[in-house]
Amino acid sequence: MAEGLGWWGVPLAIVAGTMRGGTPFLFVSLGECLTEKSGKINLGLEGTLLTGAMTAYGVSYLTGSPWLGILAAGLAGLVLGSIHGWLSQQFRVNDVAVGIAMIIFGSGIAFFFGKPFIQPSAPQLPTLNLAGSNVSPAVEAALQISPLFLLGLAIAPLMKWFFQSTRWGLYVRAVGDSPDAARAMGVSIFKVRMLSIMAGSFLAGIGGASLSLYYPGVWTERISSGQGLMAVALVIFARWNPMICLWASLLFGGAQALGPSLQSVGIKQGYYLFNAAPYVLTLLIMIVTCSPKRTLAGVPGALGMDN
Amino acid sequence: MTTLSSLPSARQLDRPPDLQVNGMTKQFGRLMALDNLSMHLKSGSFHALLGENGAGKSTLVKCIMGFYQPTAGELLLDGNPVQIGNPRDAHRYGIGMVYQHFTSVPAMTVAENLVLSRFGGAGIINWKAEIEALRAFMSTSPFQVPLETPIAQLAAGQKQKLEILKQIYLHSRILILDEPTSVLTPAEADEVLGLLRQQVSAGELSILMISHKFREVMAFADEITVLRKGKFAGSGAVSELTVADMAEMMMGEQKVPTPVQKTSLPNATPVLEARQLGANKDNGIAAFSGIDLTVHSGEIVGIAGISGNGQRELVEVLAGQREAAAGEVWVNGERYTATRAEMYRHQVCALPEEPLRNACVAHMSVAENMALRTFDRPPQAKGILLLLQAIRQMAVGLIGQFSVKTPSPETPVQNLSGGNVQRAVLARELSTEQIKLLIAANPCFGLDFAAVDFIHTQIINARNRGVAVLLVSEDLDELLKLSDRLIVISDGQFTYQSQTTTAEYAAIGHAMAGH
Ligand SMILES: Nc1ncnc2c1ncn2[C@@H]1O[C@H](COP(=O)(O)OP(=O)(O)OP(=O)(O)O)[C@@H](O)[C@H]1O
Ligand SMILES: [Mg+2]
């Protein structure tokens, strides 16, 4: 699509790719952020993402309404979240272990029910046109914006406000930082974590929907390519701050778009290397942010502990 | 039975209700933590709850608060039986508690914690209005704490004041305090308790305080109830009792404190030497720097200071829990980096503060925790195999020797009472015969007087055997009693050094405050 523009196509493609590729990251990382703020880790969001993608695609195909597909994807996430929320809070159960099991479970469900939807094409989400009418078709195509992206943009500041200025937000932070303190205040740790995990999974499910109904807009079994797991790294990078999650998601989305956009202007060398950019970025973040000498600012005090 | 809805909210109670506990029993598994205990907290009185470590004091107040569900027993408020299912119910009856461990959320600000502590209320918080209301509240409250500061940045004393402020903010009429002064300096403790005493005398508040400090009980309390092994062991008016009477009720026998007897040792050699030592806090800011310190064999060097002035980090560096940012440490004339092998070779023992967090694996058993230093050596190991029988046997021995109160050696250490965790760690660290260097931080934090006496005697005995002891403590009396040489640390620097015999109280106070 960027061929007509020559080298200008590269930044344009990256901007477009940032919005497209960043959307699932945005939903999953916001979901993970909410979950981790309550003190539990949900690695299972990788599975939730796949289940969400499959459900959205399937429901959109069967009913003809992509919006119903999105809702169904969120609900499917909610169900997976409630399983994780219940299991990971049982006595002597580790949330990371449950998360890995949930990755396998979620992808298994998606592959099992998704088989019949690989071939047919489902109605896609309509997009909004950002560019005016007098630009070249290449630019116009690049600047198609999904309402899901806008929704994600709105949720990030909303979540920040939620953590700061609502009683429930304070509960979530209290439970994640100091369960003993929360218990002393009569807050039910089980309920708060359960609801946080479920809401987080709901968002991740919608993230899945954006994969299959927006970009790349198909349903295949390899569609998530580890984005759910990268979102966990992204949340650490974002210091558990929803607004930074937003910028970090865009960064990851941009990194993902690097390979394809260079390819579109004919750079073939190192194609696979550029495609690996998000993974390299994840590794780098992990290395840079870990240090035995200081604790991470913003990390919920009880994150990943068995209590 | 009074139902919650028919009850006036805490705000409307104009006088503290009369609280009666009848036949309270609480069982943890086979352990009777509380056995048919009754007590009476009269309206507008200051009542102290005494007892040895593990006597069941915390369990009793947690049952009153609805934090634990008692196995049997009832609560009467102004003569009416009430059911308290959780701390939220307790609050509605006007009962509030300051727990033994802080219950503010470290990552949140003072203002956020105060608003959070208010049960119920609007879902959306109007911060502008809240901050204004909080400012107004602060201006009339007995102590001040900065509203915008995150809890993690408050010193221990300020945190404790905040915990009490929270209850005043919540209009609690019965205030339960679980060892409220263990983290305060004596002056701070007197200030806080004095202000609360005024409110009690004015008839606005009843207080039920757990304490190990007779001095405070004598100065502030009206009445006492004593627990022994979960059972009622006595009660009475403070004005009619002496410290010896109270101690006898607690222990069931008379006990005189062991006098401190120091023997002077010939040819003292330097054991621990720190040169230009420096380390950073968690946030990367320097905790202390340029510290020169020598501890000789047969000498106790005491480090005094208000908490948060670099003591914790100093102990962590010496115990191998933190990397030094600058300088070096020498032990017995060799470079020392506090690895496990070096600690074993030089026989270095460490008793860090907050032992449950810093020196124990909380969910592992008492026996396993006691073996942490020795499990991989004979007689507890043979090759790569652990001899569980030997580990258990050693634990049983230590539990007896140090009188650790635990249901069994297999109990997870986190289920022990605060004082008994301390004993378990002490038992592990002092079990080797030939220790050369002992590093102790607040070793008597939260211990009953018999245990304090026991530990002081152990430390003095170690010194008399030629052990070099570095004793970091916030309790100045303890330091003046035990140490040979006294150093004051303030803001990461040594600001005062003197032999204890010639130390001046006023100069120490000034140095601690950083002048
Ligand atoms: N959650 C629990 N599970 C099992 N046993 C417990 C639990 N909590 C307390 N215990 C046991 O109950 C007994 C009483 O403990 P409690 O904490 O009430 O003592 P305490 O009087 O407050 O002592 P301290 O002065 O050391 O704080 C102890 O033997 C302790 O091991
Ligand atoms: Mg206690």
PDB file of C-alpha atoms and ligand atoms in Angstrom, chain B residues 58 100 178-179, ligand 2:
ATOM      1  CA  SER B  58      -3.605 -10.590  70.031  1.00  0.00           C
ATOM      2  CA  GLN B 100       0.519  -5.076  65.969  1.00  0.00           C
ATOM      3  CA  ASP B 178      -1.830  -3.941  70.074  1.00  0.00           C
ATOM      4  CA  GLU B 179       1.652  -2.984  71.307  1.00  0.00           C
TER       5      GLU B 179
HETATM    6 MG    MG C   2       0.563 -10.282  69.810  1.00  0.00          MG
END
